Tab-separated table of C-alpha atoms in Angstrom:
chain	number	residue	atom	x	y	z
A	1	MET	CA	23.084	-10.207	7.183
A	2	ASP	CA	26.114	-10.646	4.944
A	3	ILE	CA	29.028	-8.273	4.497
A	4	GLN	CA	27.899	-7.082	1.057
A	5	PHE	CA	24.564	-5.972	2.457
A	6	GLU	CA	26.180	-4.325	5.484
A	7	GLU	CA	28.363	-2.293	3.120
A	8	ILE	CA	25.421	-1.248	0.966
A	9	TYR	CA	23.470	-0.345	4.077
A	10	ALA	CA	26.275	1.831	5.428
A	11	THR	CA	26.846	3.522	2.058
A	12	TYR	CA	23.244	4.201	1.147
A	13	TRP	CA	21.346	4.694	4.416
A	14	GLN	CA	21.717	8.493	4.578
A	15	LYS	CA	20.965	8.915	0.863
A	16	ILE	CA	17.828	6.811	1.014
A	17	TYR	CA	16.719	8.442	4.251
A	18	ARG	CA	17.069	11.890	2.662
A	19	LEU	CA	14.994	10.817	-0.352
A	20	CYS	CA	12.260	9.480	1.925
A	21	LEU	CA	12.357	12.515	4.210
A	22	ALA	CA	11.965	14.898	1.294
A	23	TYR	CA	9.043	12.796	0.091
A	24	VAL	CA	7.034	12.689	3.350
A	25	ASN	CA	8.628	15.448	5.467
A	26	ASP	CA	8.263	13.381	8.640
A	27	ALA	CA	11.348	11.885	10.290
A	28	ASP	CA	9.744	8.720	11.725
A	29	TRP	CA	7.749	8.013	8.615
A	30	ALA	CA	10.854	8.525	6.456
A	31	LYS	CA	12.788	6.094	8.655
A	32	ASP	CA	10.019	3.493	8.177
A	33	ILE	CA	10.141	3.829	4.389
A	34	ALA	CA	13.941	3.721	4.364
A	35	GLN	CA	13.891	0.552	6.484
A	36	ASP	CA	11.299	-1.055	4.203
A	37	THR	CA	13.510	-0.170	1.257
A	38	PHE	CA	16.515	-1.903	2.803
A	39	ILE	CA	14.400	-4.935	3.661
A	40	THR	CA	13.537	-5.244	-0.047
A	41	VAL	CA	17.204	-4.696	-0.953
A	42	TRP	CA	18.249	-7.381	1.516
A	43	GLN	CA	15.638	-9.833	0.229
A	44	GLN	CA	16.333	-9.181	-3.452
A	45	LEU	CA	20.113	-8.769	-3.317
A	46	PRO	CA	20.881	-12.437	-4.124
A	47	LYS	CA	18.792	-12.032	-7.298
A	48	PHE	CA	20.425	-8.731	-8.318
A	49	ARG	CA	22.057	-9.225	-11.728
A	50	ASN	CA	23.876	-5.922	-12.197
A	51	GLU	CA	21.741	-4.996	-15.224
A	52	SER	CA	21.696	-1.509	-13.797
A	53	GLY	CA	24.153	-0.045	-11.315
A	54	ILE	CA	23.519	-1.010	-7.707
A	55	GLY	CA	22.766	2.637	-6.874
A	56	THR	CA	20.129	2.936	-9.601
A	57	TRP	CA	18.609	-0.315	-8.400
A	58	ILE	CA	18.421	0.812	-4.753
A	59	PHE	CA	17.025	4.239	-5.644
A	60	ARG	CA	14.374	2.568	-7.793
A	61	ILE	CA	13.286	0.416	-4.888
A	62	ALA	CA	13.251	3.436	-2.575
A	63	SER	CA	11.288	5.597	-5.041
A	64	ASN	CA	8.667	2.893	-5.444
A	65	HIS	CA	8.383	2.445	-1.686
A	66	CYS	CA	7.766	6.203	-1.484
A	67	LEU	CA	5.065	6.094	-4.175
A	68	ARG	CA	3.422	3.237	-2.329
A	69	GLN	CA	2.791	5.562	0.640
A	70	VAL	CA	-0.505	6.754	-0.867
A	71	GLU	CA	-1.933	3.533	0.517
A	72	ARG	CA	-1.095	4.534	4.038
A	73	ASN	CA	-3.813	6.562	5.643
A	74	LYS	CA	-1.388	8.895	7.248
A	75	ARG	CA	-1.528	12.617	6.817
A	76	ILE	CA	-0.117	14.003	3.616
A	77	PRO	CA	2.603	16.583	4.170
A	78	ARG	CA	0.752	19.777	4.857
A	79	SER	CA	1.674	23.127	3.537
A	80	ASP	CA	2.340	24.629	6.937
A	81	VAL	CA	5.708	25.802	5.762
A	82	GLN	CA	6.887	28.982	7.322
A	83	THR	CA	7.272	31.353	4.436
A	84	GLU	CA	7.871	34.311	6.683
A	85	ILE	CA	10.792	34.530	9.020
A	86	PRO	CA	9.616	35.199	12.565
A	87	ASP	CA	12.390	37.701	13.345
A	88	THR	CA	14.866	39.679	11.368
A	89	SER	CA	17.883	37.480	12.059
A	90	GLU	CA	19.396	35.467	9.239
A	91	PRO	CA	18.005	31.879	9.163
A	92	SER	CA	20.569	29.283	10.230
A	93	ILE	CA	21.832	26.496	7.964
A	94	GLU	CA	19.601	24.040	9.884
A	95	ASP	CA	16.576	26.271	9.300
A	96	LYS	CA	17.386	26.458	5.617
A	97	THR	CA	17.830	22.692	5.383
A	98	THR	CA	14.483	22.127	7.084
A	99	PHE	CA	12.903	24.675	4.759
A	100	LEU	CA	14.367	22.918	1.706
A	101	TYR	CA	12.915	19.561	2.747
A	102	GLN	CA	9.551	21.167	3.477
A	103	CYS	CA	9.501	22.836	0.077
A	104	ILE	CA	10.326	19.576	-1.690
A	105	ALA	CA	7.614	17.726	0.231
A	106	GLU	CA	5.093	20.229	-1.148
A	107	LEU	CA	5.897	19.430	-4.774
A	108	ALA	CA	4.020	16.844	-6.868
A	109	GLU	CA	5.014	13.335	-5.778
A	110	THR	CA	7.132	12.439	-8.799
A	111	ASP	CA	8.809	15.871	-8.753
A	112	ARG	CA	9.844	15.188	-5.163
A	113	LEU	CA	11.622	12.041	-6.301
A	114	ILE	CA	13.260	13.678	-9.298
A	115	ILE	CA	14.683	16.652	-7.416
A	116	SER	CA	15.813	14.495	-4.491
A	117	LEU	CA	17.758	12.258	-6.860
A	118	GLU	CA	19.257	15.307	-8.575
A	119	LEU	CA	20.322	16.823	-5.263
A	120	GLU	CA	21.813	13.472	-4.317
A	121	ASP	CA	24.107	13.938	-7.359
A	122	ILE	CA	22.639	11.122	-9.408
A	123	LYS	CA	23.288	11.520	-13.158
A	124	GLN	CA	20.271	12.721	-15.120
A	125	ALA	CA	20.414	9.642	-17.355
A	126	GLU	CA	20.124	7.485	-14.239
A	127	ILE	CA	17.282	9.580	-12.832
A	128	ALA	CA	15.458	9.046	-16.128
A	129	GLN	CA	15.957	5.297	-15.715
A	130	ILE	CA	14.824	5.282	-12.109
A	131	VAL	CA	11.651	7.274	-12.705
A	132	GLY	CA	10.886	5.900	-16.168
A	133	ILE	CA	10.809	9.100	-18.216
A	134	SER	CA	13.022	10.373	-21.041
A	135	GLU	CA	16.287	12.157	-20.349
A	136	ALA	CA	15.039	15.289	-22.074
A	137	ASN	CA	11.970	15.332	-19.903
A	138	THR	CA	14.095	14.774	-16.811
A	139	ARG	CA	16.265	17.743	-17.716
A	140	VAL	CA	13.291	20.035	-18.276
A	141	ARG	CA	11.625	18.987	-15.067
A	142	ILE	CA	14.742	19.395	-12.966
A	143	HIS	CA	15.163	22.885	-14.366
A	144	ARG	CA	11.550	23.818	-13.552
A	145	ILE	CA	11.696	22.389	-10.056
A	146	LYS	CA	14.946	24.184	-9.293
A	147	GLU	CA	13.410	27.424	-10.471
A	148	LYS	CA	10.458	26.877	-8.161
A	149	LEU	CA	12.685	26.091	-5.207
A	150	THR	CA	14.941	29.057	-5.884
A	151	GLN	CA	11.927	31.373	-5.974
A	152	LYS	CA	10.749	30.030	-2.632
A	153	PHE	CA	14.208	30.469	-1.159
A	154	THR	CA	14.463	34.005	-2.443
A	155	ARG	CA	11.173	34.844	-0.736
A	156	TYR	CA	12.275	33.021	2.403
A	157	GLU	CA	15.560	34.874	2.668
A	158	GLN	CA	14.141	38.317	1.945
B	1	MET	CA	24.160	28.010	-11.164
B	2	ASN	CA	24.845	29.325	-7.720
B	3	SER	CA	21.507	28.314	-6.188
B	4	ASN	CA	22.137	24.784	-7.416
B	5	ILE	CA	25.273	24.457	-5.305
B	6	ASP	CA	23.497	25.906	-2.316
B	7	LEU	CA	20.623	23.485	-2.621
B	8	LYS	CA	22.944	20.488	-2.873
B	9	GLU	CA	24.868	21.674	0.137
B	10	LEU	CA	21.756	22.162	2.210
B	11	TRP	CA	20.406	18.835	1.015
B	12	ALA	CA	23.475	16.920	2.208
B	13	LYS	CA	23.298	18.553	5.661
B	14	GLN	CA	20.348	16.373	6.566
B	15	GLU	CA	21.588	13.267	8.315
B	16	THR	CA	20.260	10.808	10.841
B	17	GLY	CA	21.684	7.976	12.917
B	18	ILE	CA	21.919	4.667	11.076
B	19	PRO	CA	19.645	2.136	12.754
B	20	ASP	CA	21.217	-1.231	13.542
B	21	THR	CA	20.638	-3.848	10.853
B	22	LYS	CA	19.133	-6.019	13.609
B	23	ASP	CA	16.184	-3.598	13.550
B	24	LEU	CA	15.532	-4.661	9.951
B	25	VAL	CA	15.401	-8.315	10.932
B	26	LYS	CA	13.009	-7.476	13.780
B	27	ARG	CA	10.863	-5.436	11.415
B	28	VAL	CA	10.553	-8.317	8.949
B	29	ALA	CA	9.687	-10.745	11.752
B	30	SER	CA	7.020	-8.509	13.271
B	31	PHE	CA	5.475	-7.803	9.879
B	32	LYS	CA	5.307	-11.519	9.093
B	33	ARG	CA	3.782	-12.250	12.508
B	34	ALA	CA	1.109	-9.585	12.150
B	35	HIS	CA	0.244	-10.745	8.649
B	36	LEU	CA	0.085	-14.386	9.668
B	37	LYS	CA	-2.088	-13.601	12.689
B	38	GLN	CA	-4.563	-11.738	10.516
B	39	VAL	CA	-4.829	-14.595	8.017
B	40	ILE	CA	-5.007	-17.280	10.698
B	41	TYR	CA	-7.780	-15.550	12.680
B	42	ALA	CA	-10.027	-15.101	9.657
B	43	ASN	CA	-9.444	-18.651	8.434
B	44	ILE	CA	-9.862	-20.350	11.810
B	45	LEU	CA	-13.070	-18.500	12.613
B	46	LEU	CA	-14.767	-19.323	9.344
B	47	LEU	CA	-13.446	-22.877	9.217
B	48	LEU	CA	-14.870	-23.452	12.711
B	49	VAL	CA	-18.263	-22.346	11.430
B	50	ALA	CA	-17.879	-24.784	8.535
B	51	VAL	CA	-16.925	-27.610	10.912
B	52	PHE	CA	-19.936	-26.782	13.086
B	53	ILE	CA	-22.232	-27.040	10.078
B	54	VAL	CA	-20.706	-30.379	9.074
B	55	LEU	CA	-21.215	-31.630	12.647
B	56	VAL	CA	-24.872	-30.614	12.449
B	57	TRP	CA	-25.134	-32.744	9.327
B	58	TYR	CA	-23.403	-35.640	11.089
B	59	TYR	CA	-25.423	-35.573	14.296
B	60	PHE	CA	-28.874	-34.655	13.024
B	61	GLN	CA	-28.742	-36.740	9.856
B	62	PRO	CA	-30.993	-34.624	7.623
B	63	GLU	CA	-33.232	-36.629	5.308
B	64	TYR	CA	-34.033	-34.114	2.593
B	65	ILE	CA	-31.700	-33.468	-0.285
B	66	THR	CA	-32.512	-29.756	0.104
B	67	THR	CA	-30.951	-29.705	3.590
B	68	LYS	CA	-27.800	-31.407	2.385
B	69	SER	CA	-27.448	-29.143	-0.633
B	70	GLY	CA	-28.129	-26.175	1.651
B	71	ILE	CA	-25.247	-27.212	3.885
B	72	VAL	CA	-22.966	-27.706	0.882
B	73	LEU	CA	-23.866	-24.240	-0.456
B	74	ILE	CA	-23.226	-22.571	2.917
B	75	ILE	CA	-19.829	-24.256	3.144
B	76	LEU	CA	-19.077	-23.201	-0.439
B	77	ALA	CA	-19.983	-19.637	0.518
B	78	ILE	CA	-17.492	-19.776	3.380
B	79	LEU	CA	-14.798	-21.240	1.132
B	80	ALA	CA	-15.479	-18.607	-1.542
B	81	TYR	CA	-15.054	-15.878	1.053
B	82	LEU	CA	-11.843	-17.399	2.386
B	83	PHE	CA	-10.475	-17.832	-1.124
B	84	SER	CA	-11.094	-14.195	-1.926
B	85	TYR	CA	-9.724	-13.043	1.448
B	86	ASN	CA	-6.569	-15.139	1.202
B	87	GLN	CA	-5.997	-14.071	-2.399
B	88	SER	CA	-6.422	-10.360	-1.971
B	89	ILE	CA	-3.986	-9.918	0.905
B	90	PRO	CA	-0.878	-11.324	-0.766
B	91	LEU	CA	-1.814	-9.809	-4.134
B	92	LEU	CA	-0.133	-6.529	-3.368
B	93	LEU	CA	2.676	-8.117	-1.424
B	94	LYS	CA	3.736	-9.803	-4.637
B	95	SER	CA	4.470	-6.497	-6.313
B	96	SER	CA	8.039	-5.959	-7.417
B	97	TYR	CA	9.838	-2.772	-6.421
B	98	GLU	CA	12.701	-3.129	-8.848
B	99	MET	CA	11.173	-1.515	-11.936
B	100	SER	CA	11.065	2.153	-12.887
B	101	SER	CA	8.463	4.285	-11.107
B	102	ALA	CA	6.370	4.571	-14.272
B	103	ASP	CA	6.242	0.770	-14.676
B	104	TYR	CA	5.732	0.298	-10.961
B	105	LEU	CA	2.647	2.521	-10.991
B	106	GLN	CA	1.260	0.563	-13.946
B	107	GLN	CA	1.829	-2.627	-11.995
B	108	LEU	CA	0.059	-1.245	-8.928
B	109	LEU	CA	-2.860	-0.144	-11.092
B	110	SER	CA	-3.283	-3.570	-12.658
B	111	LEU	CA	-2.977	-5.318	-9.278
B	112	LYS	CA	-5.605	-3.034	-7.758
B	113	ARG	CA	-7.955	-3.663	-10.683
B	114	LYS	CA	-7.502	-7.405	-10.218
B	115	GLN	CA	-8.272	-7.027	-6.533
B	116	GLN	CA	-11.358	-4.953	-7.304
B	117	PHE	CA	-12.633	-7.566	-9.750
B	118	LEU	CA	-11.980	-10.422	-7.366
B	119	GLU	CA	-13.688	-8.727	-4.440
B	120	GLY	CA	-16.729	-7.755	-6.507
B	121	ILE	CA	-17.287	-11.258	-7.899
B	122	MET	CA	-16.571	-12.988	-4.625
B	123	THR	CA	-18.825	-10.775	-2.527
B	124	ASN	CA	-21.725	-11.455	-4.899
B	125	LEU	CA	-20.978	-15.164	-4.979
B	126	TYR	CA	-20.756	-15.284	-1.183
B	127	PHE	CA	-24.152	-13.682	-0.686
B	128	ILE	CA	-25.870	-15.771	-3.373
B	129	LEU	CA	-24.490	-19.045	-2.023
B	130	LEU	CA	-25.202	-18.162	1.594
B	131	SER	CA	-28.803	-17.030	1.015
B	132	THR	CA	-29.678	-19.980	-1.243
B	133	GLY	CA	-27.977	-22.398	1.135
B	134	LEU	CA	-29.892	-21.068	4.117
B	135	PHE	CA	-33.231	-21.260	2.320
B	136	LEU	CA	-32.661	-24.853	1.250
B	137	TYR	CA	-31.335	-25.831	4.673
B	138	MET	CA	-34.449	-24.572	6.417
B	139	ILE	CA	-36.982	-26.457	4.277
B	140	GLU	CA	-36.717	-29.773	6.150
B	141	TYR	CA	-37.023	-28.228	9.609
B	142	THR	CA	-39.828	-25.901	8.577
B	143	MET	CA	-41.814	-28.822	7.153
B	144	ARG	CA	-41.860	-30.330	10.639
B	145	MET	CA	-43.349	-27.169	12.103
B	146	LYS	CA	-46.948	-26.068	12.069
B	147	LEU	CA	-47.824	-23.763	9.192
B	148	PRO	CA	-47.960	-20.413	11.070
B	149	LEU	CA	-44.660	-21.092	12.807
B	150	GLY	CA	-43.138	-22.187	9.493
B	151	ILE	CA	-44.298	-18.999	7.821
B	152	PHE	CA	-42.981	-16.994	10.766
B	153	CYS	CA	-39.547	-18.689	10.588
B	154	TYR	CA	-39.261	-18.221	6.844
B	155	GLY	CA	-40.512	-14.663	7.186
B	156	ILE	CA	-37.777	-13.860	9.682
B	157	THR	CA	-35.118	-15.554	7.562
B	158	ALA	CA	-36.360	-13.910	4.365
B	159	GLY	CA	-36.312	-10.560	6.156
B	160	TRP	CA	-32.807	-11.160	7.374
B	161	ILE	CA	-31.610	-12.205	3.920
B	162	ALA	CA	-33.355	-9.224	2.315
B	163	PHE	CA	-31.637	-6.947	4.846
B	164	ASN	CA	-28.310	-8.505	3.915
B	165	TRP	CA	-29.014	-8.393	0.207
B	166	PHE	CA	-30.355	-4.883	-0.017
B	167	TYR	CA	-28.429	-3.179	2.763
B	168	ILE	CA	-25.309	-5.050	3.920
B	169	LYS	CA	-24.205	-6.306	0.487
B	170	PRO	CA	-24.417	-2.989	-1.396
B	171	LYS	CA	-22.788	-1.290	1.576
B	172	THR	CA	-19.940	-3.827	1.657
B	173	ILE	CA	-19.389	-3.571	-2.078
B	174	ARG	CA	-19.573	0.219	-1.981
B	175	LYS	CA	-17.007	0.374	0.823
B	176	GLN	CA	-14.627	-1.966	-0.992
B	177	ARG	CA	-15.089	0.018	-4.181
B	178	GLU	CA	-14.573	3.384	-2.561
B	179	LYS	CA	-11.341	2.211	-0.973
B	180	ILE	CA	-9.905	0.646	-4.108
B	181	ASP	CA	-11.286	3.350	-6.440
B	182	GLY	CA	-9.632	5.975	-4.265
B	183	LEU	CA	-6.302	4.218	-4.590
B	184	ILE	CA	-6.707	3.569	-8.318
B	185	ASN	CA	-7.476	7.239	-8.734
B	186	LYS	CA	-4.374	8.248	-6.799
B	187	PHE	CA	-2.195	5.889	-8.824
B	188	HIS	CA	-3.716	7.367	-11.997
B	189	LEU	CA	-2.841	10.869	-10.875
B	190	LEU	CA	0.714	9.779	-10.137
B	191	THR	CA	0.982	8.122	-13.553
B	192	GLU	CA	-0.311	11.299	-15.170
B	193	GLN	CA	2.432	13.266	-13.490
B	194	LEU	CA	4.902	11.152	-15.426
B	195	THR	CA	3.134	11.162	-18.791
B	196	GLU	CA	1.563	14.606	-18.982
B	197	LYS	CA	4.773	16.576	-19.074
B	198	LYS	CA	6.598	14.407	-21.590
């Protein structure tokens, strides 16, 4: 493994892992997809021509590895999300984070990718490039997804 | 938007240990090994059968042209199967991950359709070649038998072929179709998610 790859790996591992986790909502499975993504990055890096930014390129690879998961006969994230809080105490930050990832994993597959990229602070123009839809469409969809998530959070925190 | 900030904050809280890059190398190696093993087993097994058939030809020196053409057809059936098997596995491995999701899904769809076509044609070809080959191969040996035994042998073989043709073959094709159709359908639904809301 060369230094360039090691740097990319260190910079992007958490970001790619988060994208995969939000897609499948299963830590081990997400790790597998993230590793497969970096294998592709490692194999294709010598051919990378900088036509798009390196980040866009890596997120594209990761998104496509996520989409490819329909071929795996593993369970699809179930909607066993706790929408009710078991006791009256305020949910912790960890609980909220878990809830957020569960909520995202319940969205339509491509919405999961779009919102994950948005939350990762990727520019909307780049998200449009990664997913292959127009910028206007990206904007509208992000808005709708955020609304959905906010509604779920409002119910969760009540 | 306040909720926006909250979501981004919560999102970034999720972290996990970074696996060693050596794990990636191991993962590639084990994947390659598993893939190779699968291909080698299937090829060796069927090629052994082919070699066995050729040896039968060599040692028993059949006289009739029907026997020889039967043997050739059976070997062709085996080769057709191997061709299809060896083609369909790497087909999806060739897919490129570097395009946009919309293009990637289109690529997966076209690759799956290719695989479906190949499997359909090859399964039919395999059964036709194998059944015809077997029938031709048996003629010479049946001619040496007494009539009732000959009829019995052909009856059994015809029964076996009919069982394959009317039960095993449709079942095999149906299974292949169901699997690939299911995936094609899922890829379609994913593509729709990207087009519908434009």
